[in-house]
Short mmCIF file of C-alpha atoms in Angstrom, two decimals:
data_model
loop_
_atom_site.label_atom_id
_atom_site.label_comp_id
_atom_site.label_asym_id
_atom_site.label_seq_id
_atom_site.Cartn_x
_atom_site.Cartn_y
_atom_site.Cartn_z
CA MET F 1 88.72 94.55 113.36
CA GLU F 2 92.28 96.55 114.44
CA GLN F 3 95.02 95.66 112.99
CA SER F 4 98.39 96.60 113.64
CA VAL F 5 102.06 97.08 112.49
CA ILE F 6 105.27 97.28 114.84
CA LEU F 7 107.34 99.45 115.00
CA PRO F 8 111.39 98.14 115.50
CA SER F 9 110.76 99.11 119.26
CA GLY F 10 107.86 97.33 120.00
CA GLU F 11 105.17 99.59 120.06
CA LYS F 12 102.06 99.28 117.51
CA VAL F 13 100.84 101.40 115.40
CA PRO F 14 97.27 101.16 113.00
CA ALA F 15 97.71 99.42 110.05
CA LEU F 16 95.07 101.35 108.48
CA GLY F 17 95.59 105.81 109.00
CA GLN F 18 94.86 108.82 106.54
CA GLY F 19 96.57 110.94 104.04
CA THR F 20 96.60 114.47 103.64
CA TRP F 21 98.44 114.98 100.30
CA HIS F 22 96.41 118.20 97.90
CA MET F 23 94.48 118.62 101.07
CA GLY F 24 95.44 122.25 102.69
CA GLU F 25 95.43 123.88 98.92
CA ARG F 26 92.14 125.40 98.55
CA SER F 27 90.16 127.27 101.08
CA ALA F 28 86.09 126.07 100.07
CA GLU F 29 87.67 121.98 100.49
CA ARG F 30 88.77 122.40 103.94
CA LYS F 31 85.43 121.69 106.21
CA ASP F 32 85.14 118.89 104.31
CA GLU F 33 88.89 117.87 105.41
CA VAL F 34 88.44 118.40 108.10
CA ALA F 35 85.34 116.33 108.59
CA ALA F 36 86.60 113.65 107.16
CA LEU F 37 89.71 113.26 109.11
CA LYS F 38 87.40 113.76 111.93
CA ALA F 39 85.22 110.77 110.50
CA GLY F 40 88.93 108.38 110.05
CA LEU F 41 89.34 109.14 113.85
CA ASP F 42 86.01 108.20 114.97
CA GLU F 43 86.31 105.14 112.43
CA GLY F 44 89.76 104.24 114.82
CA LEU F 45 91.71 105.13 112.28
CA SER F 46 93.91 107.36 113.82
CA LEU F 47 97.24 107.02 112.00
CA ILE F 48 97.14 110.49 110.06
CA ASP F 49 100.26 111.27 107.76
CA THR F 50 101.09 114.73 106.59
CA ALA F 51 104.49 116.63 105.66
CA GLU F 52 105.60 120.50 105.66
CA MET F 53 105.29 120.10 101.73
CA TYR F 54 101.24 119.76 101.04
CA GLY F 55 99.55 122.37 100.87
CA ASP F 56 103.01 124.68 101.30
CA GLY F 57 102.21 123.40 105.41
CA GLY F 58 98.02 124.35 104.51
CA ALA F 59 96.96 120.43 104.76
CA GLU F 60 99.32 120.22 109.04
CA ARG F 61 97.08 123.12 109.25
CA VAL F 62 93.97 120.73 108.57
CA VAL F 63 95.37 118.75 110.66
CA ALA F 64 94.97 121.13 113.81
CA ASP F 65 91.31 121.81 113.01
CA ALA F 66 90.65 117.96 112.70
CA ILE F 67 92.82 116.39 115.78
CA ALA F 68 91.78 119.86 117.97
CA GLY F 69 90.98 117.93 121.54
CA ARG F 70 91.96 114.57 120.47
CA ARG F 71 95.77 114.42 119.85
CA GLU F 72 95.95 112.07 122.38
CA GLU F 73 94.12 108.87 119.80
CA VAL F 74 96.28 110.61 117.22
CA PHE F 75 99.66 108.73 115.94
CA LEU F 76 101.14 111.94 113.70
CA VAL F 77 103.22 111.78 111.18
CA SER F 78 104.79 115.05 109.30
CA LYS F 79 107.54 115.02 106.85
CA VAL F 80 110.70 117.73 105.78
CA PHE F 81 111.79 118.83 102.87
CA PRO F 82 115.65 117.18 102.14
CA TRP F 83 116.85 120.88 101.51
CA ASN F 84 115.30 121.54 105.04
CA ALA F 85 116.56 118.50 106.17
CA SER F 86 120.21 119.61 107.55
CA ARG F 87 121.09 118.61 111.67
CA LYS F 88 120.15 122.78 112.18
CA GLY F 89 117.10 122.99 109.22
CA VAL F 90 115.73 119.82 110.39
CA ILE F 91 114.77 121.16 113.97
CA SER F 92 113.92 124.39 112.76
CA ALA F 93 111.56 122.74 109.97
CA CYS F 94 110.58 120.66 112.22
CA GLU F 95 109.42 123.22 114.74
CA ARG F 96 107.62 125.08 112.14
CA SER F 97 105.04 121.55 111.71
CA LEU F 98 104.98 121.39 115.11
CA ARG F 99 103.04 125.19 115.08
CA ARG F 100 101.01 124.47 112.01
CA LEU F 101 99.96 121.59 114.10
CA GLY F 102 98.71 122.88 117.65
CA THR F 103 100.96 120.03 119.46
CA ASP F 104 104.32 119.96 120.90
CA HIS F 105 105.94 116.74 119.78
CA LEU F 106 105.23 114.02 116.24
CA ASP F 107 104.95 110.08 116.88
CA LEU F 108 106.89 110.34 113.22
CA TYR F 109 109.12 112.87 111.70
CA LEU F 110 110.34 111.66 108.12
CA LEU F 111 113.01 112.80 105.89
CA HIS F 112 110.19 112.90 102.20
CA TRP F 113 113.20 112.28 100.05
CA ARG F 114 117.26 112.34 99.88
CA GLY F 115 118.27 115.33 98.91
CA VAL F 116 121.66 116.96 98.93
CA GLU F 117 122.46 116.93 102.85
CA PRO F 118 124.29 113.86 103.64
CA LEU F 119 122.60 111.67 105.53
CA ALA F 120 124.30 111.49 108.21
CA GLU F 121 123.43 115.18 109.45
CA THR F 122 119.16 114.36 109.26
CA VAL F 123 120.06 111.93 111.24
CA ALA F 124 122.15 113.80 113.69
CA GLY F 125 119.48 116.66 113.86
CA PHE F 126 116.46 113.49 114.44
CA GLN F 127 118.19 112.47 117.30
CA ASP F 128 118.43 115.87 118.81
CA LEU F 129 114.69 116.42 118.06
CA GLN F 130 114.59 113.42 120.34
CA ARG F 131 116.88 114.22 122.74
CA GLY F 132 114.73 117.36 122.63
CA GLY F 133 110.99 115.47 123.09
CA LYS F 134 109.65 116.93 120.15
CA ILE F 135 109.69 113.45 118.01
CA ARG F 136 109.40 109.75 119.41
CA TYR F 137 110.92 107.89 116.05
CA TRP F 138 112.23 109.43 112.90
CA GLY F 139 112.21 107.36 109.54
CA VAL F 140 112.91 108.20 105.65
CA SER F 141 110.92 107.99 102.53
CA ASN F 142 111.18 107.56 99.26
CA LEU F 143 114.81 105.83 100.00
CA ASP F 144 115.73 102.98 97.80
CA ALA F 145 117.76 99.54 98.98
CA ASP F 146 121.23 101.19 97.96
CA ASP F 147 120.06 104.29 100.13
CA MET F 148 118.48 102.23 103.09
CA ARG F 149 122.18 100.29 103.06
CA GLU F 150 124.05 103.77 102.99
CA LEU F 151 121.25 104.94 106.30
CA HIS F 152 122.24 101.86 107.98
CA LYS F 153 125.89 102.78 108.19
CA VAL F 154 125.51 106.14 109.14
CA PRO F 155 125.83 107.13 112.93
CA GLY F 156 122.18 106.12 114.43
CA GLY F 157 121.30 104.92 111.41
CA GLU F 158 119.77 102.13 112.95
CA GLY F 159 117.01 103.89 114.51
CA CYS F 160 114.87 104.20 111.29
CA ALA F 161 111.65 103.15 112.29
CA ILE F 162 110.08 103.07 108.79
CA ASN F 163 109.89 103.81 104.81
CA GLN F 164 107.34 105.70 103.32
CA LEU F 165 106.95 104.47 100.03
CA LEU F 166 103.94 104.30 96.97
CA TYR F 167 103.04 100.85 96.56
CA HIS F 168 99.90 99.44 95.20
CA LEU F 169 98.81 96.30 93.12
CA ASN F 170 99.76 98.96 89.99
CA GLU F 171 102.96 99.38 91.14
CA ARG F 172 105.21 96.85 92.69
CA GLY F 173 108.63 97.11 91.81
CA ILE F 174 109.98 97.62 95.94
CA GLU F 175 109.01 94.16 96.49
CA TRP F 176 112.70 92.68 94.21
CA ASP F 177 114.13 94.60 96.67
CA THR F 178 114.07 97.14 98.98
CA LEU F 179 110.77 96.05 100.80
CA PRO F 180 112.74 92.49 100.86
CA LEU F 181 115.90 94.21 102.33
CA LEU F 182 113.71 96.58 104.69
CA ARG F 183 111.79 93.24 105.99
CA GLY F 184 115.38 92.04 106.99
CA SER F 185 115.38 94.76 109.38
CA GLY F 186 112.38 94.36 110.62
CA ILE F 187 111.74 98.06 109.17
CA PRO F 188 107.77 98.59 108.44
CA VAL F 189 106.61 100.28 105.43
CA MET F 190 103.77 102.52 104.82
CA ALA F 191 101.99 103.11 101.84
CA TYR F 192 101.48 105.70 99.76
CA CYS F 193 99.10 105.89 97.17
CA PRO F 194 97.93 102.75 97.86
CA LEU F 195 94.72 103.41 95.73
CA GLY F 196 97.24 104.45 92.88
CA GLN F 197 96.12 107.92 92.58
CA GLY F 198 92.52 106.76 91.70
CA ASN F 199 93.64 105.16 88.78
CA LEU F 200 93.07 101.85 90.32
CA LEU F 201 89.43 102.53 90.81
CA LYS F 202 89.16 102.59 87.09
CA ASN F 203 90.88 99.02 86.54
CA ARG F 204 88.04 97.33 85.24
CA ARG F 205 89.93 93.53 86.04
CA LEU F 206 89.98 94.79 90.06
CA GLU F 207 86.58 95.99 89.64
CA GLN F 208 85.55 92.19 88.63
CA PHE F 209 87.65 90.55 91.30
CA ALA F 210 86.17 93.38 93.79
CA GLU F 211 82.43 92.16 92.28
CA ARG F 212 82.92 88.81 92.52
CA TYR F 213 83.82 88.62 96.27
CA GLY F 214 81.82 91.45 97.38
CA MET F 215 83.68 94.11 98.11
CA THR F 216 85.07 97.77 95.83
CA ALA F 217 87.43 98.16 94.18
CA ALA F 218 89.04 100.39 96.81
CA GLN F 219 88.95 98.20 100.16
CA ALA F 220 90.18 95.58 97.78
CA ALA F 221 92.77 97.62 96.75
CA LEU F 222 93.83 97.99 100.62
CA ALA F 223 93.35 94.95 101.88
CA TRP F 224 95.92 93.74 99.93
CA LEU F 225 98.39 95.68 101.29
CA LEU F 226 97.03 94.99 104.35
CA ASP F 227 97.12 91.26 104.55
CA GLN F 228 100.94 91.57 104.27
CA GLY F 229 101.11 92.04 108.29
CA ASP F 230 103.49 94.73 107.96
CA ILE F 231 102.49 97.26 105.73
CA MET F 232 100.87 101.11 106.86
CA VAL F 233 98.41 102.16 104.29
CA ILE F 234 97.36 106.36 103.75
CA PRO F 235 94.97 106.58 101.63
CA LYS F 236 93.37 109.84 101.04
CA THR F 237 89.31 111.45 101.23
CA ARG F 238 87.87 113.85 101.56
CA SER F 239 84.48 112.00 101.75
CA PRO F 240 83.17 110.82 105.40
CA GLN F 241 81.26 108.07 103.57
CA ARG F 242 85.07 107.25 101.58
CA VAL F 243 86.66 106.85 104.86
CA ALA F 244 83.69 103.95 105.97
CA GLU F 245 84.59 102.15 103.11
CA ASN F 246 88.17 102.17 103.31
CA ARG F 247 88.01 101.29 107.25
CA GLY F 248 85.70 97.99 105.28
CA ALA F 249 89.03 96.90 104.17
CA LEU F 250 89.98 95.75 107.71
CA GLU F 251 87.47 93.19 107.57
CA ILE F 252 88.36 91.75 104.52
CA SER F 253 90.99 87.57 104.74
CA PHE F 254 92.22 86.96 101.24
CA SER F 255 92.11 83.07 100.58
CA GLU F 256 95.70 82.14 98.87
CA GLU F 257 92.95 81.72 95.16
CA GLN F 258 92.17 85.12 95.98
CA ARG F 259 96.37 85.94 95.93
CA ALA F 260 97.05 84.36 93.41
CA GLU F 261 94.37 85.83 91.35
CA LEU F 262 95.24 89.74 92.15
CA ASN F 263 98.77 88.32 91.04
CA ASP F 264 97.99 87.18 87.43
CA VAL F 265 96.23 90.14 86.88
CA PHE F 266 99.15 92.65 89.35
CA PRO F 267 101.62 90.09 88.43
CA PRO F 268 105.13 91.17 91.29
CA PRO F 269 108.85 92.32 89.28
CA GLN F 270 110.34 89.90 87.03
CA GLY F 271 113.73 91.87 87.85
CA PRO F 272 115.32 95.28 89.53
CA ARG F 273 113.74 98.41 88.18
CA PRO F 274 114.30 102.16 89.69
CA LEU F 275 112.30 103.47 92.60
CA ALA F 276 108.72 104.91 91.86
CA ILE F 277 108.33 108.13 93.30
CA VAL F 278 104.96 110.64 92.78
#
């Protein structure tokens, strides 16, 4: 089963992809990391997310090895440090990422989090990169509802393609205001740390839920996000076996009763709260 999320441009992007946070940090793990990403591509998980921050560029080099000879299969995402996000700085940072990734363009380039550089400067840099053919789309990460309102007021701010946010069963704060605002603007969310950095896999009530319905805890957590229809999900793993397990989440459909059960275990927010970031 294939599942896609529609960008504001109308282009469809795979809903389930692969993350790379903490990859490229230890040379002894590089072979496994490359193998896992390649296994994901073989499974059709062609959305790959990385960042210049991850492993100080090391994750981008791992991705380069994994996608060598297969670039046309991949929807490739990277992110710029906020202190590199001036109009000129974002261009230089992107060019460094492109060299590490061994490609001439990114499909999506994100501001990793809000910094001191004015959003208007960052957007202008993104637009320069688009005109130069170095990125196809741009977006943001870790911006809350107020940040998004501000972004929409700057010249070109309406061009934002996605917002990458911390979102999983045990962290649903964005549902109060940020997620409704994004949905109203037609901007999808890319959920990072969808397994709560592994903590959800240790949740006994989620384990019991998954066991009753013939799935793993990881599949239940990923399927809950995918079930919403407009959320991209980027779990990270160094294990080809876990890649196949994650891929199985695409085969799961929840009933209303199952959704209600998960809402009981992991209740939605009852009021505003600061944007959670890791």
